[in-house]
Coordinates of C-alpha atoms and ligand atoms in Angstrom, one line a residue:
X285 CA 2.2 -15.8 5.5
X286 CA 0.2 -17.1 8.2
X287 CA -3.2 -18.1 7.7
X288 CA -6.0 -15.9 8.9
X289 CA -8.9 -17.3 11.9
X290 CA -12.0 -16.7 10.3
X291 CA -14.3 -15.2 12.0
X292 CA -18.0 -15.0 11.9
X293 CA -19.8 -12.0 13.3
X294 CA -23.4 -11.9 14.4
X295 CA -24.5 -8.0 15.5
X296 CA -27.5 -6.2 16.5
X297 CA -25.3 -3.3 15.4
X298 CA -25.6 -0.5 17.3
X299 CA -22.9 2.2 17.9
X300 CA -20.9 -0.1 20.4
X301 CA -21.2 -3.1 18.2
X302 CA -19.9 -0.7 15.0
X303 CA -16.6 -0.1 16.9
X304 CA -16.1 -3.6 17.4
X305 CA -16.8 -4.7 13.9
X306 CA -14.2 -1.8 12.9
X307 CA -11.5 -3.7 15.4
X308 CA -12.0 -6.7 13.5
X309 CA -11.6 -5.5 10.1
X310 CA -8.5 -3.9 10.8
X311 CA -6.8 -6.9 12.8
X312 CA -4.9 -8.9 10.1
X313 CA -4.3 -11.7 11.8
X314 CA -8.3 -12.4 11.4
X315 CA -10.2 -13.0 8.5
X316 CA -14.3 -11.8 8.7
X317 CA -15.7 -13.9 6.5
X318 CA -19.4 -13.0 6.5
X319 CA -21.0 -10.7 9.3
X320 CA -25.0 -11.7 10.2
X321 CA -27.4 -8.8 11.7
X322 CA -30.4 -9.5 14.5
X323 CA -32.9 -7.5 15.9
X324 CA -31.8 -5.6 19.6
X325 CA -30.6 -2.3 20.1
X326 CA -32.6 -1.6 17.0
X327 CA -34.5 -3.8 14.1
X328 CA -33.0 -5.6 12.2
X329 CA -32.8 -3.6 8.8
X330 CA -31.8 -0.5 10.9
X331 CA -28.9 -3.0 12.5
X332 CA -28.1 -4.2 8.8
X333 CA -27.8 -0.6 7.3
X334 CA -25.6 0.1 10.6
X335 CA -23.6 -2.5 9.8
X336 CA -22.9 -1.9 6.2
X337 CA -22.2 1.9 6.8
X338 CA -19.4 0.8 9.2
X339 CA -18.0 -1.4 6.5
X340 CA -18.2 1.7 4.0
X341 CA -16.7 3.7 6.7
X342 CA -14.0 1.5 7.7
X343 CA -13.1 0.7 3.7
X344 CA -10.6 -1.7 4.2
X345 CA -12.3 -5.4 2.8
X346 CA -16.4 -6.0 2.5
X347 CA -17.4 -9.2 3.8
X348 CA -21.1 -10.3 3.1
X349 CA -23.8 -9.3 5.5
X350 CA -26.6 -11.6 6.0
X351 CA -30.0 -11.0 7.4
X352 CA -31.1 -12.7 10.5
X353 CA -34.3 -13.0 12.9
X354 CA -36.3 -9.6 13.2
X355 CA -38.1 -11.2 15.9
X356 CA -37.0 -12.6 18.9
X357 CA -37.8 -16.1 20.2
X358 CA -40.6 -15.6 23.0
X359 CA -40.6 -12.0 23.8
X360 CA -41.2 -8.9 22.0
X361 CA -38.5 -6.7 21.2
X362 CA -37.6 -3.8 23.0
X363 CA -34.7 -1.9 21.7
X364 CA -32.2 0.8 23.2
X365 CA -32.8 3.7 21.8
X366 CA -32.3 5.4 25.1
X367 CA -28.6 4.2 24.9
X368 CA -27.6 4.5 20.8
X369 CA -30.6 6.8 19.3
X370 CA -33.7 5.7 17.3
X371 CA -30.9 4.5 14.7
X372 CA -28.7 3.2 17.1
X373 CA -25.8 5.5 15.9
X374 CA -26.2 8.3 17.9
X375 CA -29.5 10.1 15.3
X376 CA -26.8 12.5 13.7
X377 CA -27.3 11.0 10.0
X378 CA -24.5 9.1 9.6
X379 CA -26.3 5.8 8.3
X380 CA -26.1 5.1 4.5
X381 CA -29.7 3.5 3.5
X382 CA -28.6 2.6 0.0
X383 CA -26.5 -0.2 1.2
X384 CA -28.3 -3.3 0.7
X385 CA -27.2 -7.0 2.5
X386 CA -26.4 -10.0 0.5
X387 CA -29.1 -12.8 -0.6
X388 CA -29.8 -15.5 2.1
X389 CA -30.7 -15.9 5.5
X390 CA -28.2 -15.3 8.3
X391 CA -28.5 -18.6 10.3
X392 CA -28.4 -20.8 7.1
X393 CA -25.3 -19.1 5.5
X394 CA -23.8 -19.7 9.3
X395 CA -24.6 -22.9 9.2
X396 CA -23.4 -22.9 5.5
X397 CA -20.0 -22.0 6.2
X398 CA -19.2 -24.2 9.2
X399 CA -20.7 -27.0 7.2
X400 CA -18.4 -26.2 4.2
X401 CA -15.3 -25.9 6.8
X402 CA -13.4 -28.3 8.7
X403 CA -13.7 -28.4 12.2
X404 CA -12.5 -26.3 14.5
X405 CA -11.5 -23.7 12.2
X406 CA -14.4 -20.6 12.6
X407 CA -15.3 -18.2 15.6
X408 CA -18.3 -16.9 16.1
X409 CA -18.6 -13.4 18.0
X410 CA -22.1 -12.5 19.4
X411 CA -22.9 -8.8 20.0
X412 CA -26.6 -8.8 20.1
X413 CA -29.4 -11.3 21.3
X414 CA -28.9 -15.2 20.5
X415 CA -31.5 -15.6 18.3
X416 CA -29.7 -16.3 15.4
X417 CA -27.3 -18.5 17.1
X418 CA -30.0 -20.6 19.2
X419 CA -32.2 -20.8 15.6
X420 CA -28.8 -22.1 14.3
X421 CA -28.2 -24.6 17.2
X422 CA -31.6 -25.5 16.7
X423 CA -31.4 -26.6 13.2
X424 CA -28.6 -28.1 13.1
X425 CA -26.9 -28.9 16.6
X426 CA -23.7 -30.9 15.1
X427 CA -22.8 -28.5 12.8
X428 CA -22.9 -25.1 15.2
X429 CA -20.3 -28.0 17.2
X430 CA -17.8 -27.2 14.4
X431 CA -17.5 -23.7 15.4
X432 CA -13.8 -23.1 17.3
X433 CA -15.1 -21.2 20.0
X434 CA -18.2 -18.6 20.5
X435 CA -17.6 -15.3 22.1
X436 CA -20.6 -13.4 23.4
X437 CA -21.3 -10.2 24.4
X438 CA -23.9 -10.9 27.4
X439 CA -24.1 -11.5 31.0
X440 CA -23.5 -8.9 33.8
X441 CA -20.5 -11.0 34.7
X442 CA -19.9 -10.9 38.2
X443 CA -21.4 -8.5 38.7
X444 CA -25.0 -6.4 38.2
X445 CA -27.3 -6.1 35.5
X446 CA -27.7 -3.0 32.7
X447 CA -31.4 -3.4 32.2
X448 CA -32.8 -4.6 35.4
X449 CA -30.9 -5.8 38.4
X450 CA -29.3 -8.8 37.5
X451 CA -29.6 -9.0 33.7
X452 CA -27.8 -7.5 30.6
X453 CA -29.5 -6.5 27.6
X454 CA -28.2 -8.5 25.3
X455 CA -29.5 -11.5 27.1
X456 CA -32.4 -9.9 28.5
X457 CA -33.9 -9.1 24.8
X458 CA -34.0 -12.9 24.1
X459 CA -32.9 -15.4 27.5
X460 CA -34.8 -18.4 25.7
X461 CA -32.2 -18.2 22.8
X462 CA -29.8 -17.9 25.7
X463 CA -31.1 -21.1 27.1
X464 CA -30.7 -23.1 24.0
X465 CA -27.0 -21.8 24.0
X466 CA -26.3 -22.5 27.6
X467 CA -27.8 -26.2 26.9
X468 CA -26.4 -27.1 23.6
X469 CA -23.1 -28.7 24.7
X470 CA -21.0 -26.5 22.3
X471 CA -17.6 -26.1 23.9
X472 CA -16.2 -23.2 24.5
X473 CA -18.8 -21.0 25.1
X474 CA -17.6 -17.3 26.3
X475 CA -19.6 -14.8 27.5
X476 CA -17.9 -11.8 28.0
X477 CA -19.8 -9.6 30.9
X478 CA -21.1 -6.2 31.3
X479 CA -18.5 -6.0 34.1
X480 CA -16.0 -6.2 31.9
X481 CA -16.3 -2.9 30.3
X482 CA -16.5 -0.9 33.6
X483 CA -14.1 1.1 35.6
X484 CA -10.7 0.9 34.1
X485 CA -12.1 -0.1 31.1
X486 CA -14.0 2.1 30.1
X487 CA -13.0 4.9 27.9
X488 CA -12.1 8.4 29.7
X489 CA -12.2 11.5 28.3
X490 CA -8.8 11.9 26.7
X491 CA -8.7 8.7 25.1
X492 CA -12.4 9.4 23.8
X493 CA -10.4 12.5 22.2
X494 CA -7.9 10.5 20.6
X495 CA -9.6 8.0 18.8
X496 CA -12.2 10.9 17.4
X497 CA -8.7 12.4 15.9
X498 CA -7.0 9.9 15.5
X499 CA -9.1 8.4 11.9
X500 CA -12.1 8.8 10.4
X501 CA -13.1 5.3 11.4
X502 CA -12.2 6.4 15.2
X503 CA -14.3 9.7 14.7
X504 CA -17.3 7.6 13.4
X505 CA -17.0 5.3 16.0
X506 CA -17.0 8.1 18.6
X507 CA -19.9 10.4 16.9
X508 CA -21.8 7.7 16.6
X509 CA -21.7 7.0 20.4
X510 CA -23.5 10.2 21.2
X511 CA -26.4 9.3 22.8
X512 CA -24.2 7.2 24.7
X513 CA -22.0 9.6 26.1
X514 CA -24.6 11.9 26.7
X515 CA -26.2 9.6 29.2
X516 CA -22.9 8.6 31.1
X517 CA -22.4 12.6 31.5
X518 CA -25.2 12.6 33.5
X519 CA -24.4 9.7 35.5
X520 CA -20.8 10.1 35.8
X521 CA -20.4 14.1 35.4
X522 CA -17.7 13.2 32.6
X523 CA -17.2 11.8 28.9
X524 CA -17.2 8.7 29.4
X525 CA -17.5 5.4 27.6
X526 CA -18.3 2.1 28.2
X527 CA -17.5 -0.1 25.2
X528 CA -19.5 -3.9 26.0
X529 CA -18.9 -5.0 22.1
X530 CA -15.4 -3.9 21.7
X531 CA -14.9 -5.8 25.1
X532 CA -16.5 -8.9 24.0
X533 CA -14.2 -8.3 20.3
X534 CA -11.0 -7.9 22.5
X535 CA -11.2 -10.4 24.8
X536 CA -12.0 -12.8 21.8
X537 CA -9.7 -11.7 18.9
X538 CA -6.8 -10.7 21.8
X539 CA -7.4 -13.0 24.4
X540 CA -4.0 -11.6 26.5
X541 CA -5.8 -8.7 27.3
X542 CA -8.2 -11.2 29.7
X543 CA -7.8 -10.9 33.1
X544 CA -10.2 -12.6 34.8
X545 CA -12.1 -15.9 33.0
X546 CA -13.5 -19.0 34.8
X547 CA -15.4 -21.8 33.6
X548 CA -18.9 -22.4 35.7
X549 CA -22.2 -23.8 35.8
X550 CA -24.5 -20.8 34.1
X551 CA -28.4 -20.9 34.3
X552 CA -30.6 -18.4 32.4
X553 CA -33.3 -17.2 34.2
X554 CA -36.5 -17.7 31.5
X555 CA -39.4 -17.3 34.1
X556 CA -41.3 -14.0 34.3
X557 CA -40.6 -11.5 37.4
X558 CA -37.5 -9.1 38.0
X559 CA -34.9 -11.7 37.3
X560 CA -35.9 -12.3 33.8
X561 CA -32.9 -12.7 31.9
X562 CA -30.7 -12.8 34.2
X563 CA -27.9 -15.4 34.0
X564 CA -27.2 -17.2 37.1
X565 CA -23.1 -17.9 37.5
X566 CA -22.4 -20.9 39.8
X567 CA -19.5 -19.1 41.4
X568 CA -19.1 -21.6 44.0
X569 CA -20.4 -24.9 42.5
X570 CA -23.7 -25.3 44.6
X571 CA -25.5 -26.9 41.9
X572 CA -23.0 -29.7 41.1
X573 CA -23.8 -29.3 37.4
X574 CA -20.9 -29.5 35.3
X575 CA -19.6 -26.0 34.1
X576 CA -21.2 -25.1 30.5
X577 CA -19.7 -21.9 30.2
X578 CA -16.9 -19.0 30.4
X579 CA -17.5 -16.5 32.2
X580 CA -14.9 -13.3 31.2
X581 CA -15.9 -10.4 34.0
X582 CA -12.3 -8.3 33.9
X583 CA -9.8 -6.9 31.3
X584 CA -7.1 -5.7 31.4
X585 CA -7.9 -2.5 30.6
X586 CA -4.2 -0.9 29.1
X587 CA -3.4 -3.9 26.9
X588 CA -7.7 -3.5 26.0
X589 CA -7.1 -0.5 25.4
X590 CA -4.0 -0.3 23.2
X591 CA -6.2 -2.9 21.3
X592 CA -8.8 -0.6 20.5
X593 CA -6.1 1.9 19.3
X594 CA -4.5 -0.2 17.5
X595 CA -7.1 -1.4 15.4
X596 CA -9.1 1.6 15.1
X597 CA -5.9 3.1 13.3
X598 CA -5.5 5.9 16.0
X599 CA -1.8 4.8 16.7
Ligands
BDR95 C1 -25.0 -4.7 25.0 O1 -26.3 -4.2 24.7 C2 -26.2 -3.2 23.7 O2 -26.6 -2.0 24.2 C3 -24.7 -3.1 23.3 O3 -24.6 -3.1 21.9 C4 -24.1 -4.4 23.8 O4 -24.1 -5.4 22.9 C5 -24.5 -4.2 26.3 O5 -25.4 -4.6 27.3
CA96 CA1 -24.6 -5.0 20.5

């Protein structure tokens, strides 16, 4: 049998970023060989208890969750608990407190393990704020260059911002940890936008349906995105969902379901003012700086889709 990528995942888990660790666990062509929490859509030992109920949940292999950064790298942390609930899974009780995270710090058991590996041989997939990773780059730039590729969940894309007009939240929460991604020379870098989880790819009402009866990992992912849905009923008049973290997971564990991913020169916006955070994409090479960065802004959303079935065991 064919060996399994490893995978490292680093989450700020909130209800999104449960269904994509779920995704992971249950593709077997991947191995997830330690996940590390940060502080954004909630704290950090709210996003660690998130985290280790979805593993519980999910019950198929327990990989060791690490503790990160609680605090961001300049700013102060925000939160969404306007998007995910106080918990960040949706405030219907679903979060098991006794579950306790391994021993260690996040960013030096990453840096552990791509130390301990030969090159090119680990992913890391980014659902939260970069502060672990840009702590990581920081301490040891050469080694975070081992990593096979990195796959964020960040950017609006192409297109417009979740938190303000041009930035994402993900970003937004921490843009000098950005910075220190965008300028470390690791190659490739992927960020996955907020575009790419809109319109077709987002989750309609019927499919919401199925993956809630379809398992009882698909009906805690889909409970736990109350709040979620909630909102986008009032925007859109419908269940909806849009799934940013299972985007970001599919476009980097199933890279056939991309539809739209170009390498260009990417600036983070680190100044104060209503840009903050907001990630500048070089569409047409003004600048003349050589491209740092993929930018992923469009799935395609049936093959996504399937994905998300697939590997939340709903077909
Ligand atoms: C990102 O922010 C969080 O709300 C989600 O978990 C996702 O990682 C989307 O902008
Ligand atoms: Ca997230």
């Amino acid at each position: 049998m064919k060996e399994r990528k490893k995978i490292i995942i680093d989450t700020d888990c909130g209800s999104d970023d449960a269904m994509a660790i779920a995704m992971a666990l249950n593709d077997e062509r991947y191995e997830v060989i330690m996940i590390t929490t940060v502080s954004g859509n909630v704290r950090l030992k709210q996003a660690t208890a998130n985290t280790l109920t979805t593993l519980k949940v999910n019950n198929s292999y327990y990989p060791p969750v690490y503790e990160g950064c609680n605090d961001m790298l300049v700013r102060d942390w925000v939160g969404a608990a306007e998007t995910h609930g106080n918990d960040g899974m949706g405030d219907l009780d679903l979060v098991d407190y006794s579950l306790k995270p391994q021993e260690g710090h996040a960013v030096l058991k990453m840096l552990e393990a791509l130390r301990d590996a030969p090159a090119d041989t680990i992913d890391v997939i980014a659902l939260g704020p970069l502060t672990n990773l840009a702590l990581a780059i920081k301490l040891e730039p050469e080694t975070m260059k081992k990593v096979d590729k990195i796959v964020i969940m960040g950017t609006a894309g192409l297109g417009i911002g979740n938190v303000s007009p041009v930035a994402e939240f993900n970003i937004w929460q921490d843009p000098e940890a950005c910075k220190i991604v965008l300028d470390s020379g690791i190659d490739p870098v992927y960020f996955v936008g907020w575009d790419a989880c809109l319109g077709d790819a987002m989750l309609n009402a019927r499919e919401i349906e199925e993956i809630r009866n379809g398992s009882e990992i698909g009906k805690f992912c889909i409970d736990s995105n109350i709040v979620l849905m909630d909102m986008n009923r009032d925007r859109f008049g419908e269940n909806c969902l849009d799934m940013a973290d299972p985007a970001a997971m599919a476009a980097a564990l199933y890279p056939e379901c991309i539809d739209k991913c170009e390498k260009y020169f990417c600036q983070v916006e680190t100044n104060s003012g209503l840009s903050y955070g907001g990630v500048l994409v070089d569409f047409y090479h003004f600048s003349g700086k050589q491209e740092n960065a993929y930018i992923c802004s469009k799935l395609k959303a049936d093959m996504y889709k399937d994905y998300i079935f697939r590997n939340l065991k709903v077909r």
